[in-house]
GROMACS .gro file of C-alpha atoms in nm:
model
  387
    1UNK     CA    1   8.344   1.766   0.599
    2UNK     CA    2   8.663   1.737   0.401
    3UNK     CA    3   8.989   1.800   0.600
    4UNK     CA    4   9.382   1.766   0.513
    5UNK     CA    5   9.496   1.441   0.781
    6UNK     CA    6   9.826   1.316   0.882
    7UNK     CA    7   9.859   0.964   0.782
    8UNK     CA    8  10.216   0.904   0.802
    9UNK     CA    9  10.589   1.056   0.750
   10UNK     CA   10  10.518   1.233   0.426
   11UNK     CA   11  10.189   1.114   0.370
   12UNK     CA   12   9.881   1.320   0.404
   13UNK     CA   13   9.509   1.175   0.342
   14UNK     CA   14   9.224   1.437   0.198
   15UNK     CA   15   8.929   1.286   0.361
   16UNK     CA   16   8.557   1.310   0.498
   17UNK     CA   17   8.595   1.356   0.918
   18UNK     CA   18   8.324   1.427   1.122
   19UNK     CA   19   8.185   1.809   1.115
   20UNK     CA   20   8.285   2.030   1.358
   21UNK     CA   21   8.030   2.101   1.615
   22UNK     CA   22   8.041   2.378   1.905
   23UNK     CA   23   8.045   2.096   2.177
   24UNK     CA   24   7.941   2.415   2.438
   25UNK     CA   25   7.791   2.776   2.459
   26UNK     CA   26   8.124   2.966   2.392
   27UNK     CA   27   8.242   2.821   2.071
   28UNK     CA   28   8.165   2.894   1.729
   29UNK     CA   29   8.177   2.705   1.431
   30UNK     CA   30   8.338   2.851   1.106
   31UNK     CA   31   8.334   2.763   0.737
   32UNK     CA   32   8.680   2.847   0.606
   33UNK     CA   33   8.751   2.986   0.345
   34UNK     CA   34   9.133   3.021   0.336
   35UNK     CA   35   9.400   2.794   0.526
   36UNK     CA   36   9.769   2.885   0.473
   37UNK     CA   37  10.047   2.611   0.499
   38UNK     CA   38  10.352   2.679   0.736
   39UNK     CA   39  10.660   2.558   0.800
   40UNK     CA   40  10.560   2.432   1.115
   41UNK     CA   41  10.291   2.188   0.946
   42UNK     CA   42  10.592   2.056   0.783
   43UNK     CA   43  10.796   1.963   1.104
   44UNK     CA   44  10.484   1.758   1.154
   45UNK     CA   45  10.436   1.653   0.781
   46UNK     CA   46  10.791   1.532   0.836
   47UNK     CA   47  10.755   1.292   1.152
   48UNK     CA   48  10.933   1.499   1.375
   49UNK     CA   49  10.709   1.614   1.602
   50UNK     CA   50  10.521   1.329   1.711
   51UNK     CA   51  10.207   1.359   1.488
   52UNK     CA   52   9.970   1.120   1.570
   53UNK     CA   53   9.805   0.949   1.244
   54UNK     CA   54   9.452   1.142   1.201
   55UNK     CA   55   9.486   1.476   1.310
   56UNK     CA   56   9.402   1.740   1.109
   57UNK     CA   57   9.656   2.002   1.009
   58UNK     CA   58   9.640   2.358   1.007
   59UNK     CA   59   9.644   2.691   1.190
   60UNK     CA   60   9.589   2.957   0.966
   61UNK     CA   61   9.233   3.012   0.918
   62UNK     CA   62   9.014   3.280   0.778
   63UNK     CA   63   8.598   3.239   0.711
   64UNK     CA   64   8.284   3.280   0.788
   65UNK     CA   65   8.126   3.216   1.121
   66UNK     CA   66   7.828   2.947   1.030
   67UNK     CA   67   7.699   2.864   1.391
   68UNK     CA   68   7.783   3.038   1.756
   69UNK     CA   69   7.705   2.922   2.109
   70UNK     CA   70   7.400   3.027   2.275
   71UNK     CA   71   7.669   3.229   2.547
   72UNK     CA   72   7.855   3.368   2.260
   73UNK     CA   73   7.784   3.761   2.249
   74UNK     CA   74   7.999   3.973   2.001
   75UNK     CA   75   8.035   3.733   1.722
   76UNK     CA   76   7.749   3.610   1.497
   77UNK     CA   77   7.627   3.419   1.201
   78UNK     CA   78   7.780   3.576   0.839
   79UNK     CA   79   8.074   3.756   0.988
   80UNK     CA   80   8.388   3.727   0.905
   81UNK     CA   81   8.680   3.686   1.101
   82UNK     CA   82   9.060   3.534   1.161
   83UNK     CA   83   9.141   3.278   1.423
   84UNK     CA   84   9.462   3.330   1.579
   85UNK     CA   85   9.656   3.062   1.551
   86UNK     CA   86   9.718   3.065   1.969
   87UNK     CA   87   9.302   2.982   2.090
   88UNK     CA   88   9.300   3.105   2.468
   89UNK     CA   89   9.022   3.162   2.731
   90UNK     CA   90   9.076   3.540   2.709
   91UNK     CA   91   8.993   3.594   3.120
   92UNK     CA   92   9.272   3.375   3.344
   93UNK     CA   93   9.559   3.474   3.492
   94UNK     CA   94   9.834   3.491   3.179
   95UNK     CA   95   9.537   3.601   2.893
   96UNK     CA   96   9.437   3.908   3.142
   97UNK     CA   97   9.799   4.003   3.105
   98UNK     CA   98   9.776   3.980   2.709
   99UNK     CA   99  10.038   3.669   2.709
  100UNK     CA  100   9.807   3.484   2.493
  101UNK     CA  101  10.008   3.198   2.411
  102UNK     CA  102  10.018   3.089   2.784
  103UNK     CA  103   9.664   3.052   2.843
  104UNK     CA  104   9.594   2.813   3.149
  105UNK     CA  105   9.274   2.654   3.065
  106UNK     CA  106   9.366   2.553   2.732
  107UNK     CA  107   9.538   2.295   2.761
  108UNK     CA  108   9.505   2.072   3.081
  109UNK     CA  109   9.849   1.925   3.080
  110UNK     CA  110  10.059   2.261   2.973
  111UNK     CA  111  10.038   2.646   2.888
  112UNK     CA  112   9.867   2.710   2.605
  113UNK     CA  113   9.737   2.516   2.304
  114UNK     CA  114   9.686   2.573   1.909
  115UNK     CA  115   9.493   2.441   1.605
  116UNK     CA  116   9.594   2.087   1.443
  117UNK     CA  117   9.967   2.079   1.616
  118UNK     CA  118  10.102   1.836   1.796
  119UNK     CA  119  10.143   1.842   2.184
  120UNK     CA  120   9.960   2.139   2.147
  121UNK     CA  121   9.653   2.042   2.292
  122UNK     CA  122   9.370   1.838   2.176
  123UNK     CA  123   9.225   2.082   1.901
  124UNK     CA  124   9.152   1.959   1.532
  125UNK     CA  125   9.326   2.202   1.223
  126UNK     CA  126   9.201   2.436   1.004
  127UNK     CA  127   9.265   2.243   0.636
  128UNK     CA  128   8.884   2.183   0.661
  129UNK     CA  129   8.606   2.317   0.520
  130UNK     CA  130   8.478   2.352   0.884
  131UNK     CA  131   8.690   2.467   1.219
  132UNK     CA  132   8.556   2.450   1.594
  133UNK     CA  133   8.640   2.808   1.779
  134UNK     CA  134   8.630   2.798   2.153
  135UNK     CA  135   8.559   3.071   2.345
  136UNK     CA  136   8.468   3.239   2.036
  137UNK     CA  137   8.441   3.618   2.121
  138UNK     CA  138   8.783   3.575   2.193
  139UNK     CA  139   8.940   3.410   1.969
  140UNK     CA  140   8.710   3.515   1.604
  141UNK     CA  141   8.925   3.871   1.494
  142UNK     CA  142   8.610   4.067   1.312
  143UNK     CA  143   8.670   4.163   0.979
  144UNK     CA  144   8.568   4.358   0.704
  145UNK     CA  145   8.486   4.279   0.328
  146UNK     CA  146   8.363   3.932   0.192
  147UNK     CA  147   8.608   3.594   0.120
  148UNK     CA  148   8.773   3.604  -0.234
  149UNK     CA  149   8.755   3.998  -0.244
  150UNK     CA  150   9.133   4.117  -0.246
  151UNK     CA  151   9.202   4.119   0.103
  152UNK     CA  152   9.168   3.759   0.139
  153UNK     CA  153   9.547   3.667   0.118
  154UNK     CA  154   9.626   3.946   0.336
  155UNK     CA  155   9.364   3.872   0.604
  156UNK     CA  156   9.475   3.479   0.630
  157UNK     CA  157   9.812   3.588   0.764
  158UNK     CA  158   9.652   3.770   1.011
  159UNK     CA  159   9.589   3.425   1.187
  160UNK     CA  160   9.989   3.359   1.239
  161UNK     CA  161  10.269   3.473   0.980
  162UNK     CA  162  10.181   3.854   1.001
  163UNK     CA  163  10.137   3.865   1.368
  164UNK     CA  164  10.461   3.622   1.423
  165UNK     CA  165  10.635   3.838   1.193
  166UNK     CA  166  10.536   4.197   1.364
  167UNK     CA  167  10.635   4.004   1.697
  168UNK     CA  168  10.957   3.899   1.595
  169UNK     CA  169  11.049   4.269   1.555
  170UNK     CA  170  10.867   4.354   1.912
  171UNK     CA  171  11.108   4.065   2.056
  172UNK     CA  172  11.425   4.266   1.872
  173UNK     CA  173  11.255   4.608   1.997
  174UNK     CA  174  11.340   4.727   1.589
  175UNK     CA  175  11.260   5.107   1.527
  176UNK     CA  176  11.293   5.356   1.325
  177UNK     CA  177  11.660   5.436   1.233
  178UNK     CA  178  11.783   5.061   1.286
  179UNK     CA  179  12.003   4.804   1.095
  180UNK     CA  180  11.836   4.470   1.056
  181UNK     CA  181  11.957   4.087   1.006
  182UNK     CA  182  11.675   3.889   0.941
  183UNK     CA  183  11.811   3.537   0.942
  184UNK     CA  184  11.531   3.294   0.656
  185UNK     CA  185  11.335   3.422   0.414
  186UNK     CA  186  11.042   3.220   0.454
  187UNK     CA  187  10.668   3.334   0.523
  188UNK     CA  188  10.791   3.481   0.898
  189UNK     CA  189  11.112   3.614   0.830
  190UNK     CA  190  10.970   3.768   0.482
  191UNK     CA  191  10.697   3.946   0.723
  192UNK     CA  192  10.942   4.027   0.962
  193UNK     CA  193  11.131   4.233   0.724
  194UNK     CA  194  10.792   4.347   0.591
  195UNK     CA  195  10.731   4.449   0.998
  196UNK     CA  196  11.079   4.594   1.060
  197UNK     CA  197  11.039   4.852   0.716
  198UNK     CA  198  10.699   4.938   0.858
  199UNK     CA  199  10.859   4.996   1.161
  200UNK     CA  200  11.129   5.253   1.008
  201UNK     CA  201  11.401   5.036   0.978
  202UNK     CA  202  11.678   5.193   0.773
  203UNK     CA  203  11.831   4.875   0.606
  204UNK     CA  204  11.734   4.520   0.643
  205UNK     CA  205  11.913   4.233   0.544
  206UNK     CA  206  11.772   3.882   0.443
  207UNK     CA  207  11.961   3.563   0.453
  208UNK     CA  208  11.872   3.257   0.268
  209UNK     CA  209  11.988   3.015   0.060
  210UNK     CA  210  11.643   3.009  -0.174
  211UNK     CA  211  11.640   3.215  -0.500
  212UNK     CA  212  11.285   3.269  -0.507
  213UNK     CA  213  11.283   3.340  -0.125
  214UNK     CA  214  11.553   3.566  -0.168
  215UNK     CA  215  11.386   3.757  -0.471
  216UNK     CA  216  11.101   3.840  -0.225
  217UNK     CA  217  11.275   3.969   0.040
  218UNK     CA  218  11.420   4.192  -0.197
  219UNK     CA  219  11.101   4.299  -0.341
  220UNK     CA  220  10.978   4.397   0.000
  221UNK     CA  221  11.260   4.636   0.027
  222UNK     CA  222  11.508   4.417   0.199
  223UNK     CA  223  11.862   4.361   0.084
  224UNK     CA  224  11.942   3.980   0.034
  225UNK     CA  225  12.226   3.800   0.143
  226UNK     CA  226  12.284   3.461  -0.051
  227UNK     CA  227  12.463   3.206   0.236
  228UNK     CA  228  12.533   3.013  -0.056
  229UNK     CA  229  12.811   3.276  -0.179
  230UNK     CA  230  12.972   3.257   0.174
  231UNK     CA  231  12.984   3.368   0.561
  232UNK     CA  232  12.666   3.599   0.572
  233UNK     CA  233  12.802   3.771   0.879
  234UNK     CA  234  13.106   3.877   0.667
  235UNK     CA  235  12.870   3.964   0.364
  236UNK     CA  236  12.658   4.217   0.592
  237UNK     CA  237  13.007   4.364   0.755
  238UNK     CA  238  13.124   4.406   0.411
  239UNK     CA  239  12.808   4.571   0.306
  240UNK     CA  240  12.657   4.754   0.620
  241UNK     CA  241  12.677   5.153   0.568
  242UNK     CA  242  12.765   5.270   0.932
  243UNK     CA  243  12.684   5.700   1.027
  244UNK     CA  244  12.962   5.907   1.088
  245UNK     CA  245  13.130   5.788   1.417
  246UNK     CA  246  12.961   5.451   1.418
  247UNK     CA  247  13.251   5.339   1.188
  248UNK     CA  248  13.395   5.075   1.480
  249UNK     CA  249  13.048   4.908   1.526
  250UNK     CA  250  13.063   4.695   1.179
  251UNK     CA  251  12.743   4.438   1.244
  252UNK     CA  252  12.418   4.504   1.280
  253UNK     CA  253  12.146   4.678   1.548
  254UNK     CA  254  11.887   4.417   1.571
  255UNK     CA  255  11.919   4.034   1.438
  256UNK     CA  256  11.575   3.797   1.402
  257UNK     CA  257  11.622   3.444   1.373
  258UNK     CA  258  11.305   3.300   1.186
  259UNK     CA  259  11.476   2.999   1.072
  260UNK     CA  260  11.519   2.773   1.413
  261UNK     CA  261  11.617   2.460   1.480
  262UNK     CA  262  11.644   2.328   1.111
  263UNK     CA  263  11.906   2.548   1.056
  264UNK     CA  264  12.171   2.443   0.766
  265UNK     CA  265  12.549   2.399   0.857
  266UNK     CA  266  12.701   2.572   0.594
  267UNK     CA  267  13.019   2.421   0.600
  268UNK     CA  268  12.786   2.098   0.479
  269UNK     CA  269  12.479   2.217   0.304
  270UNK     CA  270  12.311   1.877   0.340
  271UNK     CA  271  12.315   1.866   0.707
  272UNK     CA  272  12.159   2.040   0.958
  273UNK     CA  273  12.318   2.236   1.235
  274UNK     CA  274  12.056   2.355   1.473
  275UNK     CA  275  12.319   2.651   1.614
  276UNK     CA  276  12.422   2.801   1.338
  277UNK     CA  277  12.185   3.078   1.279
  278UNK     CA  278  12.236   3.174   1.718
  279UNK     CA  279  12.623   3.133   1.621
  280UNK     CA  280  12.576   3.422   1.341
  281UNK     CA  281  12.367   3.662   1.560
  282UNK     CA  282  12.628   3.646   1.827
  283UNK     CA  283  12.881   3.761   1.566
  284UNK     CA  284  12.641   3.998   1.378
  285UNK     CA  285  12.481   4.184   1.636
  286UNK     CA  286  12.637   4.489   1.770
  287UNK     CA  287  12.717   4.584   2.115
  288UNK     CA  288  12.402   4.650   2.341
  289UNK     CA  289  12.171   4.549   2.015
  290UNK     CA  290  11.874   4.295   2.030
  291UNK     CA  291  11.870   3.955   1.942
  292UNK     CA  292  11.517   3.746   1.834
  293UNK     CA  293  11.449   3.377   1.800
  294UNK     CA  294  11.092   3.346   1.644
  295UNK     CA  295  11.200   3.060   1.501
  296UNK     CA  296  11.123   2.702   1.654
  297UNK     CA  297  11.336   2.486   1.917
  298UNK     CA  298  11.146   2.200   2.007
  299UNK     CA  299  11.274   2.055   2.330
  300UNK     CA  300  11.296   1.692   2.120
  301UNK     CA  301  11.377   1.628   1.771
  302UNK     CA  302  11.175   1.318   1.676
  303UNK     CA  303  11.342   1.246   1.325
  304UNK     CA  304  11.708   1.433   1.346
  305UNK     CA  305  11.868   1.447   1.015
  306UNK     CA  306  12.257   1.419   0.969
  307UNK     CA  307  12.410   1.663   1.146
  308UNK     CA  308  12.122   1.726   1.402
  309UNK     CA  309  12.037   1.559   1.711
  310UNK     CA  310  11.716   1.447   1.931
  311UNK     CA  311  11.789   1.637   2.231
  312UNK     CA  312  11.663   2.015   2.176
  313UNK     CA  313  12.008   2.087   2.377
  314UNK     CA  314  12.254   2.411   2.213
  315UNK     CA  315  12.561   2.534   2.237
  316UNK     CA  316  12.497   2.915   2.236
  317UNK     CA  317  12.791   3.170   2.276
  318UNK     CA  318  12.642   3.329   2.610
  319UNK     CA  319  13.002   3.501   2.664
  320UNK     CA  320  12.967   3.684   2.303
  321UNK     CA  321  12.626   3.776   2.430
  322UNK     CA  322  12.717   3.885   2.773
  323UNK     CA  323  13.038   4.078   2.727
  324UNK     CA  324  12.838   4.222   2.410
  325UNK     CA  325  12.574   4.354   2.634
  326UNK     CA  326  12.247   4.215   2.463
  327UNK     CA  327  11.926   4.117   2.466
  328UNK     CA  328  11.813   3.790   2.357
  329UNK     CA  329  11.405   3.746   2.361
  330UNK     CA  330  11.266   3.399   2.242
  331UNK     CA  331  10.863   3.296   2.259
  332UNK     CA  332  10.545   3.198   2.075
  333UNK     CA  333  10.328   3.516   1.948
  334UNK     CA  334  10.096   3.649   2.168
  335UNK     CA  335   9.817   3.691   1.874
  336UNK     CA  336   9.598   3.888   2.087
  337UNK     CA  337   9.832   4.201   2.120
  338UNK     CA  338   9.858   4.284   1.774
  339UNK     CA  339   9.562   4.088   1.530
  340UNK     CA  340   9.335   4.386   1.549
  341UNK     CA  341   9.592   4.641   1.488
  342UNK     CA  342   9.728   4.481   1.193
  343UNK     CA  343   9.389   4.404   1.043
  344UNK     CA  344   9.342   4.843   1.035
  345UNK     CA  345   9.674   4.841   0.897
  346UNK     CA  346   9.583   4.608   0.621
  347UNK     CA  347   9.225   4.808   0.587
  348UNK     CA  348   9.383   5.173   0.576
  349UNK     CA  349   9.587   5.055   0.296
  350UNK     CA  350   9.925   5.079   0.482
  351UNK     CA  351  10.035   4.717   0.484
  352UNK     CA  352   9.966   4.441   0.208
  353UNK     CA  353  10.114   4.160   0.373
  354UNK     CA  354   9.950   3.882   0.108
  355UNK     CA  355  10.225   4.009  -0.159
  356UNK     CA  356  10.389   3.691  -0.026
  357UNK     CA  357  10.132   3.444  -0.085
  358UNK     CA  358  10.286   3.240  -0.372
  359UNK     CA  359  10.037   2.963  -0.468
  360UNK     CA  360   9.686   2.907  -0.401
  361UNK     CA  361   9.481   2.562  -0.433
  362UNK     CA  362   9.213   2.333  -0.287
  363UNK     CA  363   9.216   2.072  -0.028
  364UNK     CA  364   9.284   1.834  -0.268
  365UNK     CA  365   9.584   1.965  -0.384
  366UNK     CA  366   9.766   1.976  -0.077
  367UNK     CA  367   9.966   1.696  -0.053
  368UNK     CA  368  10.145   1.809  -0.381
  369UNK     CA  369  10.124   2.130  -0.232
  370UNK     CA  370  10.345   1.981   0.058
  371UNK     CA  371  10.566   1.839  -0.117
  372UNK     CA  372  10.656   2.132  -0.325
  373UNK     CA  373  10.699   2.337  -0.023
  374UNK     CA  374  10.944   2.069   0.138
  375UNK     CA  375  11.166   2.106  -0.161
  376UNK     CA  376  11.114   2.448  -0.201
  377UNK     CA  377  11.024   2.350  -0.594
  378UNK     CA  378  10.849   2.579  -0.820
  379UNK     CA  379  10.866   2.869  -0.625
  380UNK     CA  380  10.666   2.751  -0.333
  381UNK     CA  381  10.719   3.082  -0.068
  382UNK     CA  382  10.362   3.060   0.056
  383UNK     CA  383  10.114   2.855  -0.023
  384UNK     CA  384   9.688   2.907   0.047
  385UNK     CA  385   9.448   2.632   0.034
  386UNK     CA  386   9.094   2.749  -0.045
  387UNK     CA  387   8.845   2.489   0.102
   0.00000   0.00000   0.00000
């Protein structure tokens, strides 16, 4: 089969691997038929999370299941389905308590484990024509239709940037009536603002730095907030209409940080500064509000650039937080809690969450693809690969 490896810092190899095969009785094997790109793939893509040379990338999947164990028992041949991006057993200790992205038989030497990642357990990607499921009635999310019909872009973010971006607004516990920071506008923090005005969300803000970016968030309803034009946190202040007697609050309920630890120092747009956006929120968010990091903070940065460091290490205003009285969540998604009840969101009709998906091409087209993304050229937001 044909699969999208890591060869190198920046270099990516399209190239025959061996077929995935269901190596035991739970696992299925499915031919995709949509693979999404995410920023994530390009912390590996960009040496800095210890990618090993040959692994194949991905975690987005969506297809058609082509083979299944002989101890599978919901799933068959011809359906359809998503693969959260988070495989788990489904029956030990943390996936009985729906915390997914724990799972304890995974991954021998940790919690948890997810498609073509590094230190993420020893499972190849999805940018392949062919993906190995384990414990398949788990892990394949059943779904309706047939690949190419016009829920294909929406059901392909079912596998992680819907369900991280619904989570992200669990995390800040958004509802109906709140004010909103969301802190990035790519793929997760565009679907978290998507999330948070499903949710009821009076106003939601968007901050980037990214015309395009920031054109979609304001498509989806959002208002944007260009960094570029100064102190966001002063920009939403300046902007924020507080209710009668609320007049003294001045920030925000809820703040979402989908951005992480490639944060840019704005003081010096070509560095990094891996606080900033946890600086903001401490400033932004108002007195017993929420506070949600969905984006990642590796515990080691394996290619810092200026203005970053290895060490995973932050300085975070716990004293702003404390005397402010809020709550700060972090973690991966736990795909199980919410794939299913997306999916009949997408399927009533109440949520199109493919409106973000920017660019679509084949296997062979992802290096280019990559390296469009990485410098955000040509309006790269979100980009599909169709195997």
């Amino acid at each position: 089969m044909k699969a999208v490896v890591y060869e190198g810092v920046r270099t990516l190899g399209v190239r025959d691997v061996a077929d995935a095969a269901l190596e035991g009785g739970s696992a299925a094997v499915v031919r995709v038929t949509s693979s999404a790109i995410c920023g994530s793939d390009l912390q590996m893509y960009q040496g800095r999370t210890g990618a090993e040379p040959g692994l194949v990338l991905g975690h987005e999947p969506l297809g058609v299941v082509a083979q299944v164990g002989a101890a599978v028992e919901t799933i068959s041949r011809g359906m359809r389905v998503a693969i959260p991006t988070h495989l788990y057993c489904g029956n030990c200790h943390m996936c009985d308590r729906a915390l997914s992205a724990f799972c304890l038989r995974a991954r021998p030497e940790g919690l948890g484990a997810a498609y073509g990642y590094a230190g993420m357990g020893d499972y190849q990607g999805a940018q392949a024509q062919l993906l190995r499921v384990p414990w398949a009635d788990a892990n394949c999310i059943r779904l309706p239709g047939e690949p190419g019909d016009s829920y294909e872009d929406d059901f392909v973010l079912l596998a992680d940037a819907f369900v991280t971006g619904w989570h992200a607004t669990n995390l800040a516990e958004v509802g109906a009536g709140d004010t909103v920071a969301v802190f990035g506008a790519g793929a997760i923090g565009l679907l978290s603002v998507y999330s948070a005005l499903l949710k009821g969300a009076r106003e939601v803000y968007c901050v980037d730095g990214v015309d395009v970016r920031l054109d979609k968030a304001g498509e989806l309803g959002a208002i944007p907030v260009d960094f570029r034009q100064g102190d966001p946190v002063s920009q939403i202040r300046q902007r924020t209409a507080q209710p009668i007697g609320q007049e003294k609050l001045g920030g925000v309920d809820k703040v979402i940080d989908a951005v992480g630890f490639q944060a840019r120092d704005r003081a010096r747009p070509d560095t990094e500064r891996p606080d900033q956006v946890v600086a903001d929120a401490a400033r932004l968010v108002n007195p017993a509000g929420a506070v949600a990091i969905a984006g990642v903070y590796p515990e080691r940065d394996l290619a810092p650039r200026p203005g970053a460091t290895a060490a995973g290490d932050l300085t975070v205003p716990w004293a702003t937080f404390f005397g402010k009285g809020v709550t700060v969540r972090f973690g991966r998604t736990h795909d199980r809690r919410y794939t299913t009840g997306l999916r009949d969101l997408i399927t009533s009709g109440r949520a199109r969450p493919g409106t973000i998906v920017s660019h679509h091409g084949k296997l062979e087209d992802a290096p280019e693809l990559y390296r469009r993304f990485e410098s955000r050229e040509n309006g790269v937001v979100k980009a599909v690969l169709q195997p």
